[in-house]
Coordinates of C-alpha atoms in Angstrom, one line a residue:
X1292 CA -28.0 -43.0 79.6
X1293 CA -29.4 -41.7 76.4
X1294 CA -28.3 -38.5 76.8
X1295 CA -24.9 -39.7 77.8
X1296 CA -25.1 -41.8 74.6
X1297 CA -25.6 -38.5 72.2
X1298 CA -22.5 -37.1 73.9
X1299 CA -20.8 -39.9 73.2
X1300 CA -21.9 -40.0 69.5
X1301 CA -21.0 -36.4 69.0
X1302 CA -17.9 -37.0 70.5
X1303 CA -17.0 -39.9 68.4
X1304 CA -17.9 -37.9 64.9
X1305 CA -15.3 -35.0 66.0
X1306 CA -12.6 -37.1 66.3
X1307 CA -13.3 -38.6 62.9
X1308 CA -13.1 -35.1 61.5
X1309 CA -10.1 -34.8 63.5
X1310 CA -8.3 -38.1 62.4
X1311 CA -9.4 -37.4 58.5
X1312 CA -8.7 -33.5 58.8
X1313 CA -6.4 -32.7 61.3
X1314 CA -3.0 -30.9 59.9
X1315 CA -1.0 -32.2 62.7
X1316 CA -1.0 -35.3 61.0
X1317 CA 2.0 -34.9 59.0
X1318 CA 1.7 -38.8 58.0
X1319 CA -1.9 -38.3 56.9
X1320 CA -1.2 -35.3 54.7
X1321 CA 1.8 -33.1 53.2
X1322 CA 0.7 -29.3 53.6
X1323 CA 3.9 -28.5 50.9
X1324 CA 2.0 -30.5 48.4
X1325 CA -1.3 -30.0 46.5
X1326 CA -3.6 -33.4 47.5
X1327 CA -3.9 -35.6 45.2
X1328 CA -6.5 -35.6 42.2
X1329 CA -6.4 -31.8 41.8
X1330 CA -6.9 -30.8 38.4
X1331 CA -5.7 -27.1 37.0
X1332 CA -8.0 -27.0 33.7
X1333 CA -7.0 -30.2 32.6
X1334 CA -3.3 -30.3 34.0
X1335 CA -2.7 -33.2 36.5
X1336 CA -0.9 -31.0 39.6
X1337 CA -1.8 -33.4 41.8
X1338 CA 1.1 -34.3 45.1
X1339 CA 2.7 -30.9 42.8
X1340 CA 4.4 -28.1 45.4
X1341 CA 3.5 -24.6 44.7
X1342 CA 6.3 -23.9 42.2
X1343 CA 5.8 -27.2 40.5
X1344 CA 2.4 -26.2 39.8
X1345 CA 3.1 -23.1 38.4
X1346 CA 5.6 -24.3 36.5
X1347 CA 3.2 -26.7 34.9
X1348 CA 0.7 -23.8 34.1
X1349 CA 3.8 -22.0 32.9
X1350 CA 4.5 -24.9 30.8
X1351 CA 1.4 -25.6 29.3
X1352 CA 0.2 -22.5 28.1
X1353 CA 3.5 -22.4 26.5
X1354 CA 3.0 -25.7 24.2
X1355 CA -0.5 -24.8 24.2
X1356 CA 0.6 -21.7 22.1
X1357 CA 1.8 -24.1 19.0
X1358 CA -1.8 -25.4 18.2
X1359 CA -3.4 -24.5 15.5
X1360 CA -7.0 -23.0 15.0
X1361 CA -8.2 -23.0 11.9
X1362 CA -10.6 -19.3 11.3
X1363 CA -13.5 -19.8 9.2
X1364 CA -15.6 -17.2 7.5
X1365 CA -18.2 -18.6 5.2
X1366 CA -16.4 -20.3 2.1
X1367 CA -13.2 -18.9 3.2
X1368 CA -10.4 -20.1 6.0
X1369 CA -6.8 -19.1 7.2
X1370 CA -5.0 -21.1 9.6
X1371 CA -2.8 -19.6 12.6
X1372 CA -1.5 -20.5 16.1
X1373 CA -2.9 -19.8 19.0
X1374 CA 0.6 -17.8 19.4
X1375 CA -0.4 -15.5 16.9
X1376 CA -3.6 -14.2 18.8
X1377 CA -1.1 -13.6 21.8
X1378 CA -2.4 -16.1 24.4
X1379 CA -2.7 -15.0 27.9
X1380 CA -2.8 -16.4 31.4
X1381 CA -3.1 -14.0 34.3
X1382 CA -4.9 -15.4 36.7
X1383 CA -2.3 -17.5 38.9
X1384 CA -4.4 -17.6 41.7
X1385 CA -5.7 -20.5 40.7
X1386 CA -2.1 -22.2 42.0
X1387 CA -3.0 -21.1 45.7
X1388 CA -6.7 -22.6 45.5
X1389 CA -5.4 -26.2 44.5
X1390 CA -3.3 -26.1 47.3
X1391 CA -5.8 -25.2 49.5
X1392 CA -8.0 -27.9 48.7
X1393 CA -8.4 -30.4 51.4
X1394 CA -6.4 -28.2 53.7
X1395 CA -8.5 -24.3 53.9
X1396 CA -11.8 -23.7 55.0
X1397 CA -14.0 -24.6 57.9
X1398 CA -14.4 -28.6 58.4
X1399 CA -17.0 -28.8 56.2
X1400 CA -15.1 -27.6 53.3
X1401 CA -12.7 -29.5 54.1
X1402 CA -14.5 -33.1 54.4
X1403 CA -16.3 -32.1 51.4
X1404 CA -13.4 -31.6 49.4
X1405 CA -11.6 -34.7 50.8
X1406 CA -14.7 -36.8 49.8
X1407 CA -14.5 -35.5 46.4
X1408 CA -10.9 -36.2 45.4
X1409 CA -12.0 -40.0 46.8
X1410 CA -14.8 -40.2 44.4
X1411 CA -12.9 -39.0 41.4
X1412 CA -11.2 -35.2 41.5
X1413 CA -11.4 -31.2 41.7
X1414 CA -11.2 -29.1 38.9
X1415 CA -10.3 -25.7 38.8
X1416 CA -11.0 -23.6 36.2
X1417 CA -8.1 -22.3 34.1
X1418 CA -9.4 -19.1 32.2
X1419 CA -7.0 -18.7 29.2
X1420 CA -7.7 -15.0 27.1
X1421 CA -6.3 -13.7 24.5
X1422 CA -5.0 -10.4 23.6
X1423 CA -8.1 -8.0 21.7
X1424 CA -5.7 -5.5 19.2
X1425 CA -3.3 -8.7 18.5
X1426 CA -6.3 -10.4 17.1
X1427 CA -7.9 -7.4 15.7
X1428 CA -4.7 -6.6 13.8
X1429 CA -4.5 -10.9 12.5
X1430 CA -8.0 -10.3 10.8
X1431 CA -6.6 -7.1 9.4
X1432 CA -3.6 -9.4 8.1
X1433 CA -5.6 -12.1 6.8
X1434 CA -8.5 -10.0 5.2
X1435 CA -7.1 -11.2 1.9
X1436 CA -7.9 -14.8 2.8
X1437 CA -10.8 -14.4 4.7
X1438 CA -13.0 -11.8 2.7
X1439 CA -14.4 -12.5 -0.4
X1440 CA -14.2 -9.2 -2.2
X1441 CA -17.7 -7.5 -3.8
X1442 CA -17.3 -7.0 -7.3
X1443 CA -19.1 -3.7 -8.0
X1444 CA -20.8 -2.9 -11.0
X1445 CA -19.0 -1.9 -14.0
X1446 CA -19.3 0.0 -17.5
X1447 CA -17.9 -1.1 -20.7
X1448 CA -17.8 1.2 -23.4
X1449 CA -18.2 -0.6 -27.0
X1450 CA -18.8 1.9 -30.1
X1451 CA -19.5 4.6 -28.4
X1452 CA -22.3 2.9 -26.2
X1453 CA -22.1 2.3 -22.3
X1454 CA -23.1 -1.5 -21.4
X1455 CA -23.1 -1.9 -17.9
X1456 CA -21.6 -5.2 -16.5
X1457 CA -23.0 -6.7 -13.2
X1458 CA -20.9 -7.1 -10.4
X1459 CA -21.1 -9.7 -7.1
X1460 CA -21.6 -9.9 -3.6
X1461 CA -19.3 -10.5 -1.6
X1462 CA -17.8 -11.4 2.2
X1463 CA -16.5 -9.5 4.9
X1464 CA -15.2 -10.6 8.5
X1465 CA -17.1 -8.5 10.9
X1466 CA -14.2 -7.8 13.2
X1467 CA -15.2 -6.7 16.4
X1468 CA -17.9 -9.8 16.7
X1469 CA -14.9 -12.1 15.3
X1470 CA -13.2 -10.7 18.3
X1471 CA -15.4 -11.6 20.5
X1472 CA -15.8 -15.2 19.2
X1473 CA -12.4 -16.0 18.7
X1474 CA -12.5 -14.9 23.1
X1475 CA -15.5 -16.5 23.9
X1476 CA -13.8 -19.8 22.5
X1477 CA -10.5 -20.0 24.0
X1478 CA -12.3 -19.1 27.5
X1479 CA -14.9 -21.3 27.5
X1480 CA -14.6 -24.1 25.0
X1481 CA -11.1 -24.9 24.1
X1482 CA -8.9 -27.6 25.1
X1483 CA -5.6 -26.7 24.3
X1484 CA -5.7 -28.7 21.0
X1485 CA -6.4 -27.5 17.5
X1486 CA -9.2 -26.5 16.5
X1487 CA -12.0 -24.5 14.5
X1488 CA -13.6 -21.3 15.1
X1489 CA -16.4 -19.9 13.2
X1490 CA -15.9 -16.4 12.6
X1491 CA -19.4 -13.7 12.0
X1492 CA -18.9 -12.6 8.1
X1493 CA -21.3 -10.3 6.7
X1494 CA -22.6 -9.6 3.2
X1495 CA -21.4 -6.5 1.3
X1496 CA -23.9 -5.5 -1.9
X1497 CA -21.2 -4.5 -4.6
X1498 CA -21.4 -0.7 -5.4
X1499 CA -23.1 0.8 -8.7
X1500 CA -27.3 0.7 -9.4
X1501 CA -28.7 0.8 -12.8
X1502 CA -29.9 4.0 -12.2
X1503 CA -26.6 5.0 -10.9
X1504 CA -24.5 4.1 -13.5
X1505 CA -26.9 4.8 -16.5
X1506 CA -25.8 8.9 -15.7
X1507 CA -22.2 8.2 -16.8
X1508 CA -22.8 9.1 -20.4
X1509 CA -21.2 12.9 -20.7
X1510 CA -17.8 13.9 -21.6
X1511 CA -15.9 15.6 -18.7
X1512 CA -12.6 16.0 -20.0
X1513 CA -10.2 14.6 -22.3
X1514 CA -6.7 14.6 -23.4
X1515 CA -3.9 13.1 -25.9
X1516 CA -0.4 13.6 -26.4
X1517 CA 2.4 12.0 -28.9
X1518 CA 4.7 9.9 -29.1
X1519 CA 6.1 9.2 -32.6
X1520 CA 9.4 9.7 -31.6
X1521 CA 9.8 6.9 -28.9
X1522 CA 11.1 3.3 -29.6
X1523 CA 9.3 0.4 -30.2
X1524 CA 9.5 -0.4 -26.0
X1525 CA 8.3 2.9 -24.7
X1526 CA 5.1 2.6 -27.4
X1527 CA 4.5 -0.9 -25.6
X1528 CA 5.0 0.7 -22.1
X1529 CA 2.3 2.9 -23.4
X1530 CA -0.1 0.8 -24.7
X1531 CA 0.4 -1.2 -21.7
X1532 CA -0.4 1.3 -19.2
X1533 CA -2.9 2.8 -21.1
X1534 CA -4.9 -0.3 -21.4
X1535 CA -4.2 -1.4 -17.3
X1536 CA -6.5 2.3 -16.3
X1537 CA -8.8 2.0 -19.2
X1538 CA -12.2 0.8 -18.2
X1539 CA -11.8 2.3 -14.4
X1540 CA -15.2 3.0 -13.1
X1541 CA -14.6 5.6 -9.9
X1542 CA -17.2 5.7 -7.4
X1543 CA -18.2 8.7 -5.2
X1544 CA -15.3 10.0 -2.7
X1545 CA -13.4 7.2 -4.0
X1546 CA -9.3 8.0 -4.5
X1547 CA -7.7 6.5 -8.0
X1548 CA -3.9 6.2 -7.7
X1549 CA -1.7 5.4 -11.4
X1550 CA 0.8 3.4 -10.0
X1551 CA -1.5 0.8 -7.8
X1552 CA -3.5 0.1 -11.3
X1553 CA -0.7 0.0 -13.7
X1554 CA 2.2 -1.7 -11.2
X1555 CA 4.6 -2.9 -10.4
X1556 CA 6.3 -1.8 -13.3
X1557 CA 8.5 -5.4 -14.4
X1558 CA 8.7 -7.8 -17.0
X1559 CA 6.3 -10.1 -14.9
X1560 CA 3.8 -7.2 -14.9
X1561 CA 4.2 -7.0 -19.2
X1562 CA 6.8 -3.9 -19.2
X1563 CA 9.6 -4.0 -21.1
X1564 CA 13.2 -1.7 -20.9
X1565 CA 13.1 1.7 -22.3
X1566 CA 14.1 5.3 -21.1
X1567 CA 13.5 6.7 -17.9
X1568 CA 15.1 9.6 -16.0
X1569 CA 17.0 8.7 -12.9
X1570 CA 19.0 11.4 -11.2
X1571 CA 19.4 13.3 -14.0
X1572 CA 20.9 10.9 -16.1
X1573 CA 18.5 8.8 -19.0
X1574 CA 18.5 5.2 -17.9
X1575 CA 17.3 2.0 -19.5
X1576 CA 14.0 1.2 -16.9
X1577 CA 11.2 -1.6 -16.8
X1578 CA 8.0 0.6 -17.6
X1579 CA 10.2 3.9 -19.6
X1580 CA 7.6 5.7 -20.9
X1581 CA 4.3 5.2 -18.4
X1582 CA 5.0 8.8 -17.3
X1583 CA 3.6 9.9 -20.5
X1584 CA 0.4 7.8 -19.3
X1585 CA 0.4 9.8 -16.0
X1586 CA 0.6 13.0 -17.8
X1587 CA -2.0 12.2 -20.0
X1588 CA -4.1 11.1 -17.9
X1589 CA -3.8 14.1 -15.9
X1590 CA -4.8 16.7 -18.2
X1591 CA -7.9 14.8 -18.9
X1592 CA -8.9 14.7 -15.1
X1593 CA -7.9 18.4 -14.6
X1594 CA -10.2 19.5 -17.4
X1595 CA -13.0 17.3 -15.7
X1596 CA -12.4 19.2 -13.0
X1597 CA -11.7 16.2 -10.5
X1598 CA -9.7 16.6 -7.4
X1599 CA -6.1 16.0 -7.7
X1600 CA -4.5 14.4 -4.6
X1601 CA -1.1 14.2 -5.4
X1602 CA 0.7 15.2 -8.2
X1603 CA 4.6 15.7 -9.0
X1604 CA 6.5 16.7 -12.0
X1605 CA 9.3 15.0 -13.3
X1606 CA 12.9 16.2 -12.3
X1607 CA 14.0 17.1 -15.8
X1608 CA 11.9 18.9 -18.6
X1609 CA 9.8 17.0 -20.9
X1610 CA 8.6 18.5 -24.1
X1611 CA 5.4 16.3 -24.8
X1612 CA 3.0 18.5 -22.6
X1613 CA 4.7 22.4 -21.6
X1614 CA 6.1 22.7 -18.4
X1615 CA 3.5 22.6 -15.0
X1616 CA 1.5 20.0 -17.2
X1617 CA 3.2 16.9 -16.5
X1618 CA 2.8 14.5 -13.6
X1619 CA 5.7 12.1 -13.1
X1620 CA 5.4 8.1 -11.7
X1621 CA 8.7 6.9 -9.8
X1622 CA 9.1 3.8 -7.8
X1623 CA 6.1 4.5 -4.5
X1624 CA 7.4 8.1 -4.1
X1625 CA 5.6 9.5 -7.3
X1626 CA 2.6 8.7 -8.0
X1627 CA -0.7 10.7 -9.5
X1628 CA -3.6 10.5 -7.3
X1629 CA -7.3 11.9 -7.7
X1630 CA -10.7 11.5 -6.2
X1631 CA -14.1 11.6 -7.9
X1632 CA -15.4 14.4 -6.4
X1633 CA -18.8 14.2 -8.2
X1634 CA -21.8 13.1 -7.4
X1635 CA -22.2 10.1 -9.7
X1636 CA -19.4 7.7 -11.0
X1637 CA -17.0 8.3 -13.6
X1638 CA -15.5 5.7 -16.5
X1639 CA -12.0 6.3 -17.2
X1640 CA -11.2 5.3 -20.9
X1641 CA -7.6 5.2 -21.9
X1642 CA -6.3 4.1 -25.3
X1643 CA -3.6 4.3 -27.8
X1644 CA -3.8 5.1 -31.7
X1645 CA -1.3 6.4 -34.0
X1646 CA 1.0 7.2 -32.0
X1647 CA -0.8 9.3 -29.6
X1648 CA -2.3 8.1 -25.9
X1649 CA -5.8 9.1 -25.4
X1650 CA -7.7 9.5 -22.3
X1651 CA -11.5 10.7 -21.8
X1652 CA -13.3 11.3 -18.2
X1653 CA -16.9 10.5 -18.8
X1654 CA -19.7 11.0 -16.1
X1655 CA -22.8 13.4 -15.8
X1656 CA -22.2 16.9 -16.8
X1657 CA -23.5 19.1 -14.1
X1658 CA -21.2 22.0 -15.4
X1659 CA -23.2 25.2 -17.1
X1660 CA -22.8 24.8 -21.2
X1661 CA -21.3 28.6 -21.2
X1662 CA -18.6 27.2 -18.6
X1663 CA -15.6 26.8 -19.8
X1664 CA -11.9 26.2 -18.8
X1665 CA -8.7 26.0 -20.0
X1666 CA -4.7 26.0 -18.4
X1667 CA -1.9 27.9 -19.6
X1668 CA 1.6 27.0 -18.5
X1669 CA 4.1 29.9 -17.6
X1670 CA 7.8 29.9 -17.4
X1671 CA 8.5 31.8 -13.8
X1672 CA 12.6 31.2 -14.0
X1673 CA 15.0 29.6 -16.2
X1674 CA 18.6 28.2 -15.2
X1675 CA 21.1 27.4 -18.1
X1676 CA 23.4 24.8 -16.5
X1677 CA 26.4 25.5 -18.9
X1678 CA 28.8 22.5 -20.3
X1679 CA 30.9 20.2 -18.0
X1680 CA 34.1 19.0 -19.7
X1681 CA 35.2 15.5 -18.6
X1682 CA 38.7 14.4 -19.4
X1683 CA 38.9 10.5 -20.6
X1684 CA 41.2 7.7 -21.7
X1685 CA 40.3 8.4 -25.7
X1686 CA 43.0 9.8 -27.3
X1687 CA 44.1 13.9 -27.4
X1688 CA 42.1 15.8 -30.5
X1689 CA 38.9 13.8 -29.7
X1690 CA 35.5 15.1 -28.7
X1691 CA 31.8 13.6 -27.8
X1692 CA 29.4 14.5 -25.7
X1693 CA 27.4 11.6 -23.7
X1694 CA 24.8 13.9 -22.7
X1695 CA 22.7 16.7 -24.1
X1696 CA 22.0 19.7 -21.9
X1697 CA 18.5 20.1 -20.3
X1698 CA 17.5 23.9 -19.0
X1699 CA 16.2 24.0 -15.8
X1700 CA 12.7 25.3 -15.0
X1701 CA 10.8 27.0 -12.8
X1702 CA 7.2 26.8 -14.1
X1703 CA 3.6 27.2 -12.9
X1704 CA 0.2 26.8 -14.5
X1705 CA -3.0 28.4 -14.1
X1706 CA -6.6 27.4 -14.2
X1707 CA -8.7 30.6 -15.9
X1708 CA -12.4 29.8 -16.0
X1709 CA -14.3 31.7 -18.8
X1710 CA -18.3 32.6 -18.6
X1711 CA -19.8 33.7 -22.2
X1712 CA -16.1 33.7 -23.7
X1713 CA -15.3 36.5 -20.7
X1714 CA -12.8 35.5 -17.8
X1715 CA -14.3 35.1 -14.2
X1716 CA -11.3 33.8 -12.6
X1717 CA -7.9 32.5 -12.8
X1718 CA -5.5 31.2 -10.2
X1719 CA -2.2 29.7 -9.8
X1720 CA -3.1 26.0 -10.1
X1721 CA 0.3 24.0 -9.6
X1722 CA 4.0 24.7 -9.6
X1723 CA 6.8 23.0 -10.6
X1724 CA 10.8 23.0 -10.4
X1725 CA 12.6 20.9 -13.3
X1726 CA 16.3 20.9 -12.2
X1727 CA 19.2 21.9 -14.8
X1728 CA 21.4 19.1 -16.2
X1729 CA 24.5 19.9 -17.9
X1730 CA 25.8 19.0 -21.7
X1731 CA 28.6 17.1 -20.8
X1732 CA 31.4 16.8 -23.3
X1733 CA 34.4 14.0 -23.3
X1734 CA 37.5 14.8 -24.2
X1735 CA 40.4 12.9 -25.0
X1736 CA 43.5 12.9 -23.0
X1737 CA 45.6 10.2 -24.0
X1738 CA 48.9 10.9 -26.4
X1739 CA 52.3 9.5 -26.6
X1740 CA 53.8 13.1 -25.9
X1741 CA 53.7 13.9 -22.2
X1742 CA 53.1 17.6 -23.4
X1743 CA 50.7 17.1 -25.4
X1744 CA 48.1 15.1 -22.1
X1745 CA 49.5 18.2 -20.0
X1746 CA 48.5 21.0 -22.3
X1747 CA 44.6 19.3 -22.5
X1748 CA 44.7 18.6 -18.9
X1749 CA 45.6 22.5 -17.8
X1750 CA 42.8 23.9 -19.9
X1751 CA 40.3 21.0 -18.9
X1752 CA 41.4 22.5 -15.2
X1753 CA 40.3 26.2 -16.1
X1754 CA 37.2 25.1 -17.0
X1755 CA 36.7 27.7 -19.7
X1756 CA 34.9 26.7 -22.6
X1757 CA 37.2 28.6 -25.0
X1758 CA 40.2 27.8 -23.7
X1759 CA 39.6 23.9 -24.0
X1760 CA 38.8 24.0 -27.4
X1761 CA 41.7 26.1 -28.9
X1762 CA 43.5 23.4 -26.6
X1763 CA 41.8 20.4 -28.6
X1764 CA 42.3 22.7 -31.8
X1765 CA 46.0 22.1 -31.3
X1766 CA 46.0 18.2 -31.9
X1767 CA 42.9 17.7 -34.4
X1768 CA 44.1 17.1 -38.0
X1769 CA 43.5 20.6 -39.2
X1770 CA 46.0 21.7 -36.5
X1771 CA 45.8 25.3 -37.4
X1772 CA 41.9 25.7 -37.0
X1773 CA 39.7 25.4 -33.9
X1774 CA 37.6 22.1 -34.0
X1775 CA 33.8 22.0 -34.3
X1776 CA 32.1 21.8 -31.0
X1777 CA 30.2 18.3 -31.1
X1778 CA 26.3 18.3 -31.8
X1779 CA 24.4 17.3 -29.2
X1780 CA 23.1 13.9 -30.4
X1781 CA 20.7 12.6 -28.3
X1782 CA 20.7 8.8 -28.0
X1783 CA 17.4 6.8 -28.8
X1784 CA 16.1 6.3 -25.5
X1785 CA 16.5 10.2 -24.3
X1786 CA 14.9 11.2 -27.9
X1787 CA 11.7 8.8 -26.3
X1788 CA 11.8 11.0 -23.1
X1789 CA 11.7 14.5 -24.5
X1790 CA 9.7 13.4 -27.4
X1791 CA 9.8 15.8 -30.4
X1792 CA 9.2 19.1 -29.0
X1793 CA 5.6 18.8 -30.1
X1794 CA 2.8 19.5 -27.7
X1795 CA -0.5 18.0 -28.8
X1796 CA -3.1 20.1 -26.2
X1797 CA -6.1 19.1 -28.4
X1798 CA -8.1 17.0 -26.2
X1799 CA -10.7 14.8 -27.6
X1800 CA -13.9 16.2 -26.1
X1801 CA -16.9 18.1 -27.4
X1802 CA -18.1 18.9 -24.0
X1803 CA -17.2 21.6 -21.1
X1804 CA -13.8 21.9 -19.5
X1805 CA -11.7 22.0 -22.4

């Protein structure tokens, strides 16, 4: 009897399991739908088909992308959307796992799933990821908002003496560690809502020790140019640009950009309209005159023998320095850049006085006292652009110059090194090509007499200067005389560009490298 009872009990348990888990009982269980009480992450997918659950997960990820994260680094923070991190969900197996709850595995697993559902719910982990490269780019874009730049220790020169100016520490986001923090938060801690993520930030010490900066005392190179013939606006622009450069401390290995330092060249940054070269013409432009600033600085830099990494000549010749000694600034395509190739910091002094602009480069002099550097300009070739005659609606017999002639040049600059007065080396330092621009003469062709207009038109068609002047002479007040050729009077703006023809290369230094 006892043995029989045990057999019956075992049969009863099996029947019970079968009643609970038998997949053939359609009313007890719908195999096409997820069991009630099943969650993928915090998404209730109970009663859904596999496709419905897949859609629910996709919708959740898309909606989660609108959540806003606050990224914090020390006292600085910025906000980004989850979608900005390229939110990813690739493990679609979780839907299959949800479908299998209570339906797959052995009898014991099915029974356990059933009891878990009766007592609460079954939650299948849903892991979201972010794209590493996208987060890296985002942190780089947000650097200005998250980082607190260190203020390097600096210098100021007053009354011929240098004084050290204390800087301050900065805070900088450690990109790789911060990416790991974001990945961990999204994958393990995020509930799909907005949240705060603490990034990893590190202290950045300011550059320049007192010992380093105390070595900056020697004049390595200096140069000045004159702009006495300039308009007031151009004078103001020169002073403004020189002031923006003045006081710069450049540490070893650092590169200096003139345009990045003085730009943008607009009214908001303190610049006025003045003459400038553009496409072979003299035009009014904000910041007209700053090229003389970069040119003067360039000559101080090469006397100091710093490394020039970018320099462009003007499109046409200027006369405040000799050919190939200029350095033009134009938008973002012509800049003057140089690197501090010394072992100690350098200090750039720039100022204006008496319609002269001065630049001096200070550092630690390591060159022998008997060594001298000079630069010699050589014109390799010239191109005379001639004269261009243009027909206008002015009366027949009138002529006027609308643009002066600019001779084209090919030039090069020689760097000459002497030791004890004896030439040690001579090498080509740079080469420059300056465009030719013709003298433009306007010739009046309007007349009530069609023959007069035709005569002038025919003369202009020849392009011959003598023929044109002879034709115009017939209709001047003194008909028998050849008209006086119009003078090449430059406008005030053009005079401001080309200066007064004098070159001041005296410099402002008493040490080596002159």
